[in-house]
Amino acid sequence: MFWIAAALVAAVAIGVSLLPEATEVDIVRAERGDVRVEIVDEGRTRMHDVYVISAPMTGRILRVEVDPGDEIEAGGVVARMSRSAAGFLDVRSAAQARAAVDAAQAQLRSAAAELAFAEREHSRNIELLAVNLIPKATADQSETRLDAARAAREAAQAEVARARSALLEADRVGGEIIAVTSPSAGRVLRVAQESEAVIAAGTPIVEVGDPRHIEIVGDFLSQDAVRMKPGAPARIENWGGSPLPAIVERIEPVARTKISALGVEEQRTYVILQFAEGTQDVPRAHDFRVDVRVVVDEAKNAVHVPLGALFRRGDGWAVYKVVDGRTVLTEVEVAQADGRNRVITSGLTEGDEASVFPSGAIADGVRVKPRS
Protein backbone atom coordinates (compact mmCIF):
# COMPACT_ATOMS: atom_id res chain seq x y z
CA MET A 1 0.00 0.00 0.00
CA PHE A 2 2.84 2.38 0.81
CA TRP A 3 4.52 1.83 -2.52
CA ILE A 4 1.21 2.12 -4.37
CA ALA A 5 0.49 5.50 -2.68
CA ALA A 6 4.00 6.74 -3.46
CA ALA A 7 3.59 5.75 -7.11
CA LEU A 8 0.28 7.62 -7.36
CA VAL A 9 1.81 10.78 -5.83
CA ALA A 10 4.74 10.56 -8.21
CA ALA A 11 2.40 10.14 -11.17
CA VAL A 12 0.32 13.15 -10.15
CA ALA A 13 3.48 15.25 -9.67
CA ILE A 14 4.78 14.24 -13.07
CA GLY A 15 1.38 15.06 -14.67
CA VAL A 16 1.22 18.47 -13.04
CA SER A 17 4.77 19.31 -14.12
CA LEU A 18 3.90 18.44 -17.69
CA LEU A 19 0.87 20.79 -17.74
CA PRO A 20 1.42 24.07 -19.74
CA GLU A 21 2.06 27.13 -17.58
CA ALA A 22 -0.89 29.55 -17.15
CA THR A 23 -0.73 32.57 -19.51
CA GLU A 24 -0.73 36.01 -17.93
CA VAL A 25 -3.57 38.22 -19.20
CA ASP A 26 -5.25 41.48 -18.30
CA ILE A 27 -8.64 40.79 -16.79
CA VAL A 28 -11.58 43.19 -16.35
CA ARG A 29 -15.02 42.84 -14.82
CA ALA A 30 -18.27 43.60 -16.56
CA GLU A 31 -19.78 46.59 -14.78
CA ARG A 32 -23.12 48.33 -14.77
CA GLY A 33 -23.45 52.05 -15.47
CA ASP A 34 -24.34 54.74 -18.02
CA VAL A 35 -22.76 54.70 -21.49
CA ARG A 36 -22.98 57.89 -23.55
CA VAL A 37 -22.25 58.14 -27.27
CA GLU A 38 -20.73 61.59 -27.76
CA ILE A 39 -19.40 63.58 -30.70
CA VAL A 40 -16.67 66.12 -30.01
CA ASP A 41 -15.57 68.96 -32.28
CA GLU A 42 -14.41 72.54 -32.22
CA GLY A 43 -16.70 75.48 -31.50
CA ARG A 44 -16.69 79.23 -30.89
CA THR A 45 -18.42 81.51 -28.43
CA ARG A 46 -20.70 84.11 -29.98
CA MET A 47 -22.61 87.06 -28.58
CA HIS A 48 -26.15 86.66 -29.84
CA ASP A 49 -26.70 90.40 -30.35
CA VAL A 50 -23.88 92.12 -32.25
CA TYR A 51 -24.26 95.62 -33.70
CA VAL A 52 -22.04 97.10 -36.43
CA ILE A 53 -22.22 100.89 -35.98
CA SER A 54 -21.64 102.61 -39.34
CA ALA A 55 -21.18 106.20 -40.48
CA PRO A 56 -24.61 107.86 -40.89
CA MET A 57 -23.28 110.25 -43.56
CA THR A 58 -20.24 111.01 -45.67
CA GLY A 59 -17.92 113.21 -43.64
CA ARG A 60 -14.86 113.46 -41.48
CA ILE A 61 -14.72 111.21 -38.45
CA LEU A 62 -12.71 112.37 -35.46
CA ARG A 63 -10.42 109.95 -33.66
CA VAL A 64 -12.44 107.19 -31.99
CA GLU A 65 -11.96 107.26 -28.22
CA VAL A 66 -13.34 103.81 -27.28
CA ASP A 67 -11.17 100.69 -27.24
CA PRO A 68 -12.06 96.98 -27.57
CA GLY A 69 -13.36 95.70 -24.23
CA ASP A 70 -14.82 99.02 -23.06
CA GLU A 71 -18.31 98.90 -21.55
CA ILE A 72 -20.86 101.21 -23.17
CA GLU A 73 -24.44 102.15 -22.34
CA ALA A 74 -27.36 102.37 -24.75
CA GLY A 75 -27.10 105.76 -26.46
CA GLY A 76 -23.46 106.15 -25.44
CA VAL A 77 -21.22 108.07 -27.85
CA VAL A 78 -18.73 105.89 -29.73
CA ALA A 79 -17.50 108.50 -32.24
CA ARG A 80 -18.04 112.05 -33.50
CA MET A 81 -18.31 113.23 -37.10
CA SER A 82 -18.54 116.44 -39.08
CA ARG A 83 -19.41 117.23 -42.68
CA SER A 84 -16.30 116.94 -44.83
CA ALA A 85 -14.72 120.25 -45.86
CA ALA A 86 -14.08 121.28 -49.47
CA GLY A 87 -11.08 119.64 -51.05
CA PHE A 88 -8.27 121.16 -53.13
CA LEU A 89 -8.81 121.58 -56.90
CA ASP A 90 -6.19 120.79 -59.50
CA VAL A 91 -5.57 123.18 -62.43
CA ARG A 92 -7.89 121.39 -64.84
CA SER A 93 -10.75 121.06 -62.32
CA ALA A 94 -10.42 124.72 -61.35
CA ALA A 95 -10.57 125.81 -65.01
CA GLN A 96 -13.63 123.64 -65.61
CA ALA A 97 -15.34 125.08 -62.50
CA ARG A 98 -14.69 128.68 -63.62
CA ALA A 99 -15.99 127.90 -67.13
CA ALA A 100 -19.13 126.43 -65.58
CA VAL A 101 -19.63 129.63 -63.57
CA ASP A 102 -19.24 131.78 -66.71
CA ALA A 103 -21.78 129.65 -68.58
CA ALA A 104 -24.24 129.85 -65.68
CA GLN A 105 -23.88 133.63 -65.50
CA ALA A 106 -24.51 133.93 -69.25
CA GLN A 107 -27.63 131.82 -68.87
CA LEU A 108 -28.72 134.09 -66.02
CA ARG A 109 -28.31 137.20 -68.19
CA SER A 110 -30.36 135.56 -70.94
CA ALA A 111 -33.09 134.65 -68.46
CA ALA A 112 -33.07 138.21 -67.08
CA ALA A 113 -33.51 139.64 -70.60
CA GLU A 114 -36.38 137.28 -71.30
CA LEU A 115 -38.00 138.32 -68.02
CA ALA A 116 -37.67 142.03 -68.82
CA PHE A 117 -39.24 141.49 -72.23
CA ALA A 118 -42.09 139.46 -70.72
CA GLU A 119 -42.76 142.20 -68.14
CA ARG A 120 -42.97 144.92 -70.83
CA GLU A 121 -45.19 142.79 -73.04
CA HIS A 122 -47.56 141.98 -70.22
CA SER A 123 -47.69 145.67 -69.15
CA ARG A 124 -48.74 146.74 -72.68
CA ASN A 125 -51.38 144.03 -72.86
CA ILE A 126 -52.86 145.19 -69.56
CA GLU A 127 -53.17 148.72 -70.95
CA LEU A 128 -54.76 147.49 -74.19
CA LEU A 129 -57.12 145.25 -72.29
CA ALA A 130 -58.25 148.22 -70.20
CA VAL A 131 -59.55 149.98 -73.39
CA ASN A 132 -60.94 146.73 -74.88
CA LEU A 133 -58.49 146.63 -77.81
CA ILE A 134 -57.40 142.99 -77.22
CA PRO A 135 -59.22 139.97 -75.88
CA LYS A 136 -58.62 138.82 -72.32
CA ALA A 137 -57.07 135.55 -73.54
CA THR A 138 -54.14 137.46 -75.02
CA ALA A 139 -53.47 139.11 -71.64
CA ASP A 140 -53.62 135.71 -69.91
CA GLN A 141 -51.04 134.29 -72.34
CA SER A 142 -48.65 137.15 -71.69
CA GLU A 143 -49.05 136.66 -67.94
CA THR A 144 -48.20 132.98 -68.32
CA ARG A 145 -45.06 133.87 -70.31
CA LEU A 146 -44.14 136.31 -67.56
CA ASP A 147 -44.39 133.61 -64.85
CA ALA A 148 -42.30 131.21 -66.95
CA ALA A 149 -39.63 133.88 -67.45
CA ARG A 150 -39.45 134.48 -63.70
CA ALA A 151 -39.06 130.76 -63.02
CA ALA A 152 -36.31 130.55 -65.67
CA ARG A 153 -34.43 133.41 -64.02
CA GLU A 154 -34.66 131.72 -60.58
CA ALA A 155 -33.36 128.47 -62.09
CA ALA A 156 -30.46 130.37 -63.67
CA GLN A 157 -29.63 131.98 -60.33
CA ALA A 158 -29.57 128.56 -58.65
CA GLU A 159 -27.30 127.22 -61.39
CA VAL A 160 -24.88 130.10 -60.82
CA ALA A 161 -24.80 129.30 -57.08
CA ARG A 162 -24.16 125.62 -57.80
CA ALA A 163 -21.32 126.38 -60.20
CA ARG A 164 -19.71 128.77 -57.73
CA SER A 165 -19.83 126.15 -54.95
CA ALA A 166 -17.22 124.12 -56.86
CA LEU A 167 -14.78 127.01 -56.38
CA LEU A 168 -15.03 127.15 -52.59
CA GLU A 169 -11.64 127.39 -50.95
CA ALA A 170 -10.35 124.18 -49.37
CA ASP A 171 -10.10 124.15 -45.59
CA ARG A 172 -10.22 121.69 -42.69
CA VAL A 173 -13.30 123.18 -41.12
CA GLY A 174 -16.40 121.10 -41.64
CA GLY A 175 -19.93 121.60 -40.47
CA GLU A 176 -21.49 120.93 -37.10
CA ILE A 177 -20.25 118.01 -35.03
CA ILE A 178 -22.69 115.10 -34.68
CA ALA A 179 -22.41 112.17 -32.26
CA VAL A 180 -22.52 108.53 -33.42
CA THR A 181 -24.18 106.52 -30.62
CA SER A 182 -24.57 102.85 -29.71
CA PRO A 183 -28.06 101.34 -30.17
CA SER A 184 -27.63 98.97 -27.22
CA ALA A 185 -25.69 98.54 -24.01
CA GLY A 186 -22.78 96.13 -24.30
CA ARG A 187 -19.06 95.85 -24.83
CA VAL A 188 -16.93 97.19 -27.65
CA LEU A 189 -15.68 94.21 -29.71
CA ARG A 190 -13.79 95.85 -32.57
CA VAL A 191 -12.84 99.34 -33.69
CA ALA A 192 -12.75 99.29 -37.48
CA GLN A 193 -11.84 102.98 -37.91
CA GLU A 194 -9.47 104.31 -35.26
CA SER A 195 -7.83 107.34 -36.89
CA GLU A 196 -9.36 110.59 -38.08
CA ALA A 197 -10.32 110.33 -41.74
CA VAL A 198 -12.93 111.19 -44.35
CA ILE A 199 -15.24 108.19 -44.79
CA ALA A 200 -18.32 107.42 -46.86
CA ALA A 201 -21.78 106.82 -45.45
CA GLY A 202 -22.19 103.22 -44.30
CA THR A 203 -18.50 102.65 -43.48
CA PRO A 204 -18.21 100.45 -40.33
CA ILE A 205 -16.76 102.31 -37.34
CA VAL A 206 -17.28 100.20 -34.20
CA GLU A 207 -18.70 96.73 -33.47
CA VAL A 208 -20.61 96.35 -30.19
CA GLY A 209 -21.88 93.12 -28.64
CA ASP A 210 -24.14 92.28 -25.70
CA PRO A 211 -22.26 89.91 -23.32
CA ARG A 212 -25.42 89.02 -21.39
CA HIS A 213 -26.49 86.48 -24.05
CA ILE A 214 -23.69 84.12 -25.09
CA GLU A 215 -24.22 81.11 -27.34
CA ILE A 216 -21.90 78.45 -28.74
CA VAL A 217 -21.47 77.75 -32.45
CA GLY A 218 -20.14 74.23 -33.01
CA ASP A 219 -18.50 73.32 -36.32
CA PHE A 220 -19.41 69.66 -37.04
CA LEU A 221 -19.17 67.29 -39.97
CA SER A 222 -22.52 67.00 -41.74
CA GLN A 223 -22.66 63.22 -41.15
CA ASP A 224 -22.27 63.87 -37.41
CA ALA A 225 -24.73 66.75 -37.33
CA VAL A 226 -27.58 64.64 -38.75
CA ARG A 227 -27.31 62.38 -35.66
CA MET A 228 -28.04 65.31 -33.34
CA LYS A 229 -31.43 66.58 -32.28
CA PRO A 230 -32.56 69.89 -30.76
CA GLY A 231 -32.65 69.59 -27.00
CA ALA A 232 -29.82 67.04 -26.83
CA PRO A 233 -27.52 67.52 -23.80
CA ALA A 234 -23.97 68.72 -24.37
CA ARG A 235 -20.91 70.00 -22.54
CA ILE A 236 -18.58 72.90 -23.26
CA GLU A 237 -14.95 72.10 -22.47
CA ASN A 238 -11.47 73.64 -22.76
CA TRP A 239 -12.74 77.20 -22.46
CA GLY A 240 -10.55 78.02 -19.46
CA GLY A 241 -12.67 76.54 -16.67
CA SER A 242 -14.58 73.43 -15.63
CA PRO A 243 -16.96 71.84 -18.21
CA LEU A 244 -20.28 73.68 -18.56
CA PRO A 245 -23.65 72.03 -19.37
CA ALA A 246 -25.36 73.11 -22.57
CA ILE A 247 -28.29 72.15 -24.81
CA VAL A 248 -28.48 71.90 -28.61
CA GLU A 249 -30.80 74.66 -29.81
CA ARG A 250 -30.76 74.08 -33.58
CA ILE A 251 -28.79 72.51 -36.42
CA GLU A 252 -28.36 74.74 -39.45
CA PRO A 253 -29.69 73.00 -42.60
CA VAL A 254 -26.96 74.28 -44.94
CA ALA A 255 -23.48 72.74 -45.13
CA ARG A 256 -20.32 74.27 -46.58
CA THR A 257 -17.17 72.79 -48.04
CA LYS A 258 -14.04 73.13 -45.92
CA ILE A 259 -10.50 71.85 -46.48
CA SER A 260 -9.04 70.20 -43.38
CA ALA A 261 -5.46 70.58 -42.18
CA LEU A 262 -4.64 67.31 -43.98
CA GLY A 263 -6.02 68.63 -47.26
CA VAL A 264 -9.22 66.57 -47.09
CA GLU A 265 -12.42 68.14 -48.44
CA GLU A 266 -15.16 68.07 -45.78
CA GLN A 267 -18.79 69.08 -45.59
CA ARG A 268 -19.42 70.95 -42.34
CA THR A 269 -22.37 72.71 -40.77
CA TYR A 270 -22.99 74.88 -37.72
CA VAL A 271 -24.73 73.57 -34.59
CA ILE A 272 -26.01 76.29 -32.24
CA LEU A 273 -26.01 75.53 -28.49
CA GLN A 274 -27.25 77.44 -25.47
CA PHE A 275 -25.91 77.16 -21.94
CA ALA A 276 -28.20 75.25 -19.59
CA GLU A 277 -30.49 77.40 -17.48
CA GLY A 278 -28.83 78.53 -14.28
CA THR A 279 -25.26 77.97 -15.51
CA GLN A 280 -22.89 80.39 -13.82
CA ASP A 281 -19.45 81.65 -14.77
CA VAL A 282 -19.94 81.31 -18.54
CA PRO A 283 -17.30 82.89 -20.84
CA ARG A 284 -18.43 86.46 -21.56
CA ALA A 285 -16.46 86.70 -24.79
CA HIS A 286 -16.97 86.67 -28.54
CA ASP A 287 -15.33 84.25 -31.00
CA PHE A 288 -13.29 82.37 -28.35
CA ARG A 289 -12.38 78.76 -29.15
CA VAL A 290 -13.98 75.92 -27.12
CA ASP A 291 -14.57 72.18 -27.46
CA VAL A 292 -18.18 71.01 -27.85
CA ARG A 293 -19.23 67.51 -26.71
CA VAL A 294 -22.77 66.55 -27.82
CA VAL A 295 -24.58 63.40 -26.61
CA VAL A 296 -26.24 61.62 -29.55
CA ASP A 297 -27.19 58.36 -27.79
CA GLU A 298 -27.23 57.03 -24.22
CA ALA A 299 -27.80 53.73 -22.38
CA LYS A 300 -28.56 54.07 -18.67
CA ASN A 301 -27.60 51.47 -16.06
CA ALA A 302 -26.41 48.99 -18.68
CA VAL A 303 -23.81 46.20 -18.45
CA HIS A 304 -20.66 47.21 -20.30
CA VAL A 305 -17.06 46.12 -20.81
CA PRO A 306 -14.02 47.94 -22.26
CA LEU A 307 -13.76 47.94 -26.05
CA GLY A 308 -10.49 45.99 -25.85
CA ALA A 309 -12.27 42.90 -24.51
CA LEU A 310 -14.38 42.51 -27.67
CA PHE A 311 -13.33 41.05 -31.01
CA ARG A 312 -15.15 40.11 -34.17
CA ARG A 313 -16.35 36.54 -34.69
CA GLY A 314 -18.07 36.11 -38.02
CA ASP A 315 -20.78 38.75 -38.25
CA GLY A 316 -21.01 39.16 -34.49
CA TRP A 317 -18.90 39.89 -31.45
CA ALA A 318 -17.28 37.65 -28.83
CA VAL A 319 -15.19 37.80 -25.65
CA TYR A 320 -12.96 35.38 -23.77
CA LYS A 321 -14.74 35.05 -20.44
CA VAL A 322 -12.52 33.85 -17.60
CA VAL A 323 -14.14 31.07 -15.53
CA ASP A 324 -12.15 29.19 -12.84
CA GLY A 325 -8.84 30.24 -14.35
CA ARG A 326 -9.70 29.19 -17.91
CA THR A 327 -10.93 31.13 -20.92
CA VAL A 328 -14.37 30.42 -22.32
CA LEU A 329 -15.15 31.71 -25.82
CA THR A 330 -18.46 33.53 -25.40
CA GLU A 331 -20.51 35.18 -28.13
CA VAL A 332 -22.22 38.40 -27.03
CA GLU A 333 -24.70 40.91 -28.39
CA VAL A 334 -23.69 44.55 -28.19
CA ALA A 335 -25.34 47.96 -28.37
CA GLN A 336 -24.09 51.53 -27.85
CA ALA A 337 -20.41 52.31 -27.45
CA ASP A 338 -18.55 55.40 -26.31
CA GLY A 339 -14.83 55.97 -26.61
CA ARG A 340 -13.97 53.35 -23.96
CA ASN A 341 -16.85 50.95 -23.27
CA ARG A 342 -19.54 49.05 -25.18
CA VAL A 343 -22.92 47.94 -23.84
CA ILE A 344 -23.49 44.15 -23.62
CA THR A 345 -27.13 43.13 -24.02
CA SER A 346 -26.58 39.35 -23.70
CA GLY A 347 -23.72 36.92 -23.07
CA LEU A 348 -22.27 38.61 -19.98
CA THR A 349 -23.72 39.67 -16.68
CA GLU A 350 -22.53 42.15 -14.11
CA GLY A 351 -19.40 40.86 -12.34
CA ASP A 352 -18.28 38.44 -15.08
CA GLU A 353 -14.54 38.56 -15.86
CA ALA A 354 -13.11 38.80 -19.37
CA SER A 355 -9.69 39.03 -20.98
CA VAL A 356 -8.63 42.38 -22.44
CA PHE A 357 -6.67 42.54 -25.71
CA PRO A 358 -6.26 38.74 -25.97
CA SER A 359 -3.09 37.68 -27.77
CA GLY A 360 -2.70 34.89 -30.31
CA ALA A 361 -1.83 32.49 -27.49
CA ILE A 362 -5.34 32.78 -26.04
CA ALA A 363 -7.97 30.31 -27.18
CA ASP A 364 -10.98 28.55 -25.75
CA GLY A 365 -10.05 26.56 -22.62
CA VAL A 366 -6.57 28.06 -22.10
CA ARG A 367 -5.36 28.38 -18.49
CA VAL A 368 -4.81 32.04 -17.61
CA LYS A 369 -3.87 34.08 -14.60
CA PRO A 370 -4.08 37.82 -13.91
CA ARG A 371 -1.07 39.76 -15.08
CA SER A 372 1.07 40.93 -12.15
C-alpha positions as MATLAB code, in Angstrom:
seq = 'MFWIAAALVAAVAIGVSLLPEATEVDIVRAERGDVRVEIVDEGRTRMHDVYVISAPMTGRILRVEVDPGDEIEAGGVVARMSRSAAGFLDVRSAAQARAAVDAAQAQLRSAAAELAFAEREHSRNIELLAVNLIPKATADQSETRLDAARAAREAAQAEVARARSALLEADRVGGEIIAVTSPSAGRVLRVAQESEAVIAAGTPIVEVGDPRHIEIVGDFLSQDAVRMKPGAPARIENWGGSPLPAIVERIEPVARTKISALGVEEQRTYVILQFAEGTQDVPRAHDFRVDVRVVVDEAKNAVHVPLGALFRRGDGWAVYKVVDGRTVLTEVEVAQADGRNRVITSGLTEGDEASVFPSGAIADGVRVKPRS';
ca = [
       0.000    0.000    0.000;
       2.843    2.377    0.812;
       4.521    1.827   -2.518;
       1.210    2.123   -4.369;
       0.485    5.498   -2.683;
       4.001    6.738   -3.465;
       3.589    5.750   -7.111;
       0.281    7.616   -7.363;
       1.812   10.776   -5.827;
       4.738   10.561   -8.213;
       2.395   10.143  -11.172;
       0.323   13.148  -10.148;
       3.483   15.254   -9.669;
       4.781   14.240  -13.070;
       1.382   15.065  -14.674;
       1.217   18.469  -13.041;
       4.770   19.311  -14.124;
       3.897   18.442  -17.694;
       0.866   20.791  -17.743;
       1.420   24.071  -19.739;
       2.056   27.129  -17.579;
      -0.892   29.547  -17.153;
      -0.730   32.565  -19.507;
      -0.729   36.012  -17.929;
      -3.567   38.218  -19.205;
      -5.245   41.484  -18.304;
      -8.641   40.791  -16.789;
     -11.583   43.192  -16.354;
     -15.016   42.841  -14.820;
     -18.271   43.601  -16.560;
     -19.782   46.593  -14.783;
     -23.119   48.335  -14.775;
     -23.452   52.046  -15.466;
     -24.336   54.739  -18.015;
     -22.757   54.699  -21.487;
     -22.984   57.887  -23.553;
     -22.248   58.145  -27.266;
     -20.734   61.587  -27.764;
     -19.399   63.582  -30.703;
     -16.670   66.123  -30.010;
     -15.567   68.956  -32.281;
     -14.410   72.545  -32.215;
     -16.695   75.477  -31.505;
     -16.693   79.227  -30.888;
     -18.424   81.505  -28.430;
     -20.703   84.114  -29.976;
     -22.606   87.060  -28.582;
     -26.151   86.662  -29.837;
     -26.704   90.405  -30.346;
     -23.881   92.120  -32.245;
     -24.259   95.625  -33.702;
     -22.038   97.098  -36.433;
     -22.221  100.886  -35.985;
     -21.637  102.610  -39.338;
     -21.179  106.204  -40.476;
     -24.609  107.861  -40.888;
     -23.276  110.249  -43.562;
     -20.242  111.007  -45.673;
     -17.921  113.206  -43.643;
     -14.862  113.465  -41.475;
     -14.716  111.211  -38.445;
     -12.708  112.375  -35.462;
     -10.422  109.950  -33.658;
     -12.441  107.186  -31.987;
     -11.959  107.264  -28.218;
     -13.341  103.814  -27.280;
     -11.174  100.686  -27.244;
     -12.059   96.982  -27.569;
     -13.356   95.695  -24.229;
     -14.815   99.024  -23.058;
     -18.308   98.897  -21.552;
     -20.862  101.211  -23.169;
     -24.444  102.154  -22.338;
     -27.357  102.369  -24.752;
     -27.104  105.762  -26.462;
     -23.462  106.153  -25.438;
     -21.224  108.069  -27.851;
     -18.728  105.890  -29.731;
     -17.496  108.499  -32.242;
     -18.037  112.049  -33.499;
     -18.307  113.228  -37.100;
     -18.538  116.440  -39.078;
     -19.405  117.227  -42.676;
     -16.303  116.935  -44.831;
     -14.718  120.245  -45.863;
     -14.084  121.280  -49.473;
     -11.078  119.638  -51.049;
      -8.275  121.162  -53.130;
      -8.809  121.575  -56.900;
      -6.185  120.789  -59.503;
      -5.573  123.178  -62.429;
      -7.891  121.389  -64.840;
     -10.748  121.056  -62.320;
     -10.425  124.724  -61.346;
     -10.573  125.807  -65.007;
     -13.635  123.642  -65.606;
     -15.342  125.081  -62.502;
     -14.686  128.677  -63.620;
     -15.991  127.897  -67.130;
     -19.132  126.427  -65.581;
     -19.627  129.634  -63.569;
     -19.239  131.783  -66.713;
     -21.777  129.652  -68.584;
     -24.240  129.850  -65.684;
     -23.883  133.631  -65.502;
     -24.509  133.931  -69.254;
     -27.628  131.818  -68.873;
     -28.722  134.086  -66.019;
     -28.307  137.196  -68.193;
     -30.363  135.556  -70.940;
     -33.088  134.648  -68.461;
     -33.075  138.209  -67.079;
     -33.511  139.639  -70.599;
     -36.378  137.278  -71.302;
     -38.004  138.321  -68.021;
     -37.665  142.027  -68.818;
     -39.240  141.495  -72.231;
     -42.095  139.456  -70.723;
     -42.763  142.200  -68.139;
     -42.974  144.919  -70.830;
     -45.187  142.787  -73.038;
     -47.562  141.982  -70.224;
     -47.695  145.669  -69.147;
     -48.745  146.737  -72.683;
     -51.379  144.025  -72.861;
     -52.860  145.187  -69.561;
     -53.168  148.721  -70.951;
     -54.755  147.492  -74.187;
     -57.125  145.248  -72.287;
     -58.249  148.216  -70.204;
     -59.552  149.975  -73.388;
     -60.943  146.732  -74.875;
     -58.491  146.631  -77.808;
     -57.396  142.991  -77.215;
     -59.219  139.969  -75.882;
     -58.621  138.820  -72.316;
     -57.067  135.547  -73.545;
     -54.144  137.465  -75.018;
     -53.470  139.110  -71.640;
     -53.618  135.713  -69.911;
     -51.044  134.291  -72.337;
     -48.652  137.146  -71.690;
     -49.051  136.657  -67.939;
     -48.202  132.985  -68.317;
     -45.056  133.866  -70.306;
     -44.135  136.314  -67.561;
     -44.386  133.612  -64.852;
     -42.299  131.206  -66.953;
     -39.631  133.883  -67.449;
     -39.452  134.485  -63.697;
     -39.059  130.758  -63.024;
     -36.306  130.547  -65.671;
     -34.429  133.411  -64.018;
     -34.662  131.716  -60.582;
     -33.356  128.472  -62.088;
     -30.455  130.366  -63.666;
     -29.634  131.979  -60.331;
     -29.569  128.561  -58.647;
     -27.296  127.217  -61.386;
     -24.878  130.098  -60.817;
     -24.797  129.302  -57.077;
     -24.162  125.616  -57.798;
     -21.324  126.383  -60.200;
     -19.710  128.765  -57.730;
     -19.832  126.152  -54.954;
     -17.217  124.122  -56.856;
     -14.784  127.006  -56.380;
     -15.035  127.146  -52.594;
     -11.639  127.390  -50.945;
     -10.347  124.176  -49.369;
     -10.104  124.152  -45.593;
     -10.219  121.688  -42.693;
     -13.297  123.179  -41.117;
     -16.399  121.096  -41.645;
     -19.934  121.602  -40.467;
     -21.485  120.931  -37.104;
     -20.255  118.009  -35.026;
     -22.689  115.102  -34.676;
     -22.408  112.166  -32.262;
     -22.516  108.535  -33.419;
     -24.175  106.525  -30.620;
     -24.573  102.849  -29.706;
     -28.062  101.343  -30.174;
     -27.627   98.969  -27.219;
     -25.689   98.542  -24.010;
     -22.777   96.134  -24.302;
     -19.064   95.851  -24.833;
     -16.927   97.185  -27.654;
     -15.681   94.209  -29.708;
     -13.794   95.845  -32.565;
     -12.835   99.342  -33.685;
     -12.746   99.289  -37.476;
     -11.840  102.983  -37.906;
      -9.467  104.310  -35.261;
      -7.826  107.341  -36.891;
      -9.357  110.591  -38.079;
     -10.316  110.335  -41.743;
     -12.935  111.185  -44.350;
     -15.240  108.192  -44.787;
     -18.320  107.419  -46.856;
     -21.781  106.821  -45.450;
     -22.189  103.221  -44.299;
     -18.503  102.654  -43.477;
     -18.212  100.450  -40.327;
     -16.763  102.315  -37.340;
     -17.283  100.203  -34.200;
     -18.704   96.733  -33.472;
     -20.611   96.354  -30.192;
     -21.884   93.125  -28.637;
     -24.142   92.275  -25.698;
     -22.258   89.911  -23.316;
     -25.424   89.018  -21.393;
     -26.486   86.479  -24.048;
     -23.686   84.116  -25.090;
     -24.219   81.113  -27.343;
     -21.900   78.454  -28.739;
     -21.468   77.755  -32.452;
     -20.141   74.231  -33.013;
     -18.497   73.318  -36.323;
     -19.412   69.662  -37.039;
     -19.175   67.290  -39.970;
     -22.517   66.999  -41.742;
     -22.661   63.224  -41.151;
     -22.267   63.870  -37.414;
     -24.733   66.755  -37.333;
     -27.577   64.642  -38.747;
     -27.310   62.381  -35.663;
     -28.040   65.311  -33.341;
     -31.434   66.580  -32.281;
     -32.559   69.892  -30.765;
     -32.654   69.590  -26.996;
     -29.818   67.038  -26.834;
     -27.517   67.516  -23.802;
     -23.970   68.724  -24.375;
     -20.912   70.000  -22.537;
     -18.581   72.903  -23.263;
     -14.952   72.105  -22.467;
     -11.473   73.640  -22.761;
     -12.739   77.198  -22.462;
     -10.550   78.017  -19.458;
     -12.674   76.540  -16.668;
     -14.578   73.427  -15.631;
     -16.961   71.840  -18.214;
     -20.282   73.677  -18.560;
     -23.646   72.031  -19.373;
     -25.361   73.115  -22.569;
     -28.289   72.153  -24.814;
     -28.477   71.900  -28.612;
     -30.797   74.660  -29.813;
     -30.759   74.079  -33.581;
     -28.785   72.511  -36.418;
     -28.361   74.735  -39.448;
     -29.691   73.003  -42.604;
     -26.956   74.281  -44.937;
     -23.483   72.738  -45.134;
     -20.316   74.274  -46.584;
     -17.167   72.786  -48.040;
     -14.036   73.133  -45.917;
     -10.504   71.851  -46.484;
      -9.041   70.204  -43.379;
      -5.460   70.583  -42.176;
      -4.641   67.313  -43.978;
      -6.019   68.633  -47.256;
      -9.222   66.573  -47.093;
     -12.420   68.137  -48.443;
     -15.160   68.067  -45.782;
     -18.793   69.083  -45.588;
     -19.419   70.949  -42.343;
     -22.374   72.713  -40.771;
     -22.991   74.883  -37.715;
     -24.730   73.569  -34.595;
     -26.008   76.289  -32.237;
     -26.006   75.526  -28.489;
     -27.254   77.442  -25.465;
     -25.906   77.156  -21.939;
     -28.195   75.247  -19.592;
     -30.486   77.403  -17.476;
     -28.830   78.527  -14.279;
     -25.265   77.969  -15.511;
     -22.895   80.394  -13.817;
     -19.445   81.654  -14.771;
     -19.938   81.309  -18.543;
     -17.302   82.890  -20.836;
     -18.429   86.463  -21.562;
     -16.461   86.697  -24.789;
     -16.967   86.669  -28.542;
     -15.328   84.250  -31.004;
     -13.295   82.369  -28.350;
     -12.377   78.758  -29.154;
     -13.984   75.923  -27.122;
     -14.572   72.181  -27.462;
     -18.182   71.012  -27.855;
     -19.227   67.511  -26.709;
     -22.766   66.552  -27.816;
     -24.577   63.402  -26.607;
     -26.244   61.617  -29.555;
     -27.192   58.362  -27.795;
     -27.233   57.028  -24.217;
     -27.801   53.731  -22.376;
     -28.558   54.071  -18.673;
     -27.600   51.474  -16.056;
     -26.410   48.993  -18.681;
     -23.811   46.200  -18.446;
     -20.661   47.210  -20.301;
     -17.058   46.125  -20.814;
     -14.021   47.940  -22.261;
     -13.756   47.937  -26.049;
     -10.487   45.994  -25.846;
     -12.268   42.900  -24.510;
     -14.375   42.510  -27.672;
     -13.333   41.048  -31.009;
     -15.147   40.112  -34.173;
     -16.348   36.543  -34.692;
     -18.074   36.106  -38.019;
     -20.775   38.750  -38.249;
     -21.009   39.156  -34.485;
     -18.901   39.890  -31.450;
     -17.284   37.653  -28.829;
     -15.185   37.795  -25.653;
     -12.961   35.385  -23.772;
     -14.744   35.051  -20.444;
     -12.517   33.849  -17.595;
     -14.143   31.068  -15.530;
     -12.155   29.194  -12.841;
      -8.842   30.237  -14.349;
      -9.698   29.188  -17.907;
     -10.928   31.135  -20.920;
     -14.367   30.423  -22.322;
     -15.148   31.714  -25.818;
     -18.461   33.533  -25.399;
     -20.508   35.177  -28.127;
     -22.219   38.397  -27.027;
     -24.704   40.905  -28.387;
     -23.693   44.547  -28.191;
     -25.337   47.965  -28.366;
     -24.095   51.528  -27.845;
     -20.408   52.310  -27.448;
     -18.553   55.396  -26.310;
     -14.833   55.967  -26.611;
     -13.973   53.355  -23.957;
     -16.851   50.946  -23.273;
     -19.545   49.053  -25.176;
     -22.922   47.942  -23.842;
     -23.489   44.154  -23.624;
     -27.126   43.128  -24.020;
     -26.582   39.352  -23.704;
     -23.718   36.918  -23.071;
     -22.267   38.612  -19.979;
     -23.721   39.675  -16.682;
     -22.530   42.147  -14.105;
     -19.400   40.865  -12.344;
     -18.278   38.437  -15.079;
     -14.543   38.555  -15.861;
     -13.108   38.801  -19.370;
      -9.686   39.034  -20.977;
      -8.630   42.384  -22.442;
      -6.670   42.543  -25.714;
      -6.259   38.735  -25.965;
      -3.087   37.679  -27.773;
      -2.697   34.885  -30.309;
      -1.832   32.486  -27.490;
      -5.337   32.782  -26.040;
      -7.968   30.310  -27.176;
     -10.985   28.554  -25.751;
     -10.046   26.564  -22.622;
      -6.566   28.057  -22.099;
      -5.361   28.377  -18.493;
      -4.806   32.036  -17.607;
      -3.869   34.079  -14.602;
      -4.077   37.824  -13.906;
      -1.066   39.765  -15.077;
       1.071   40.926  -12.148;
];
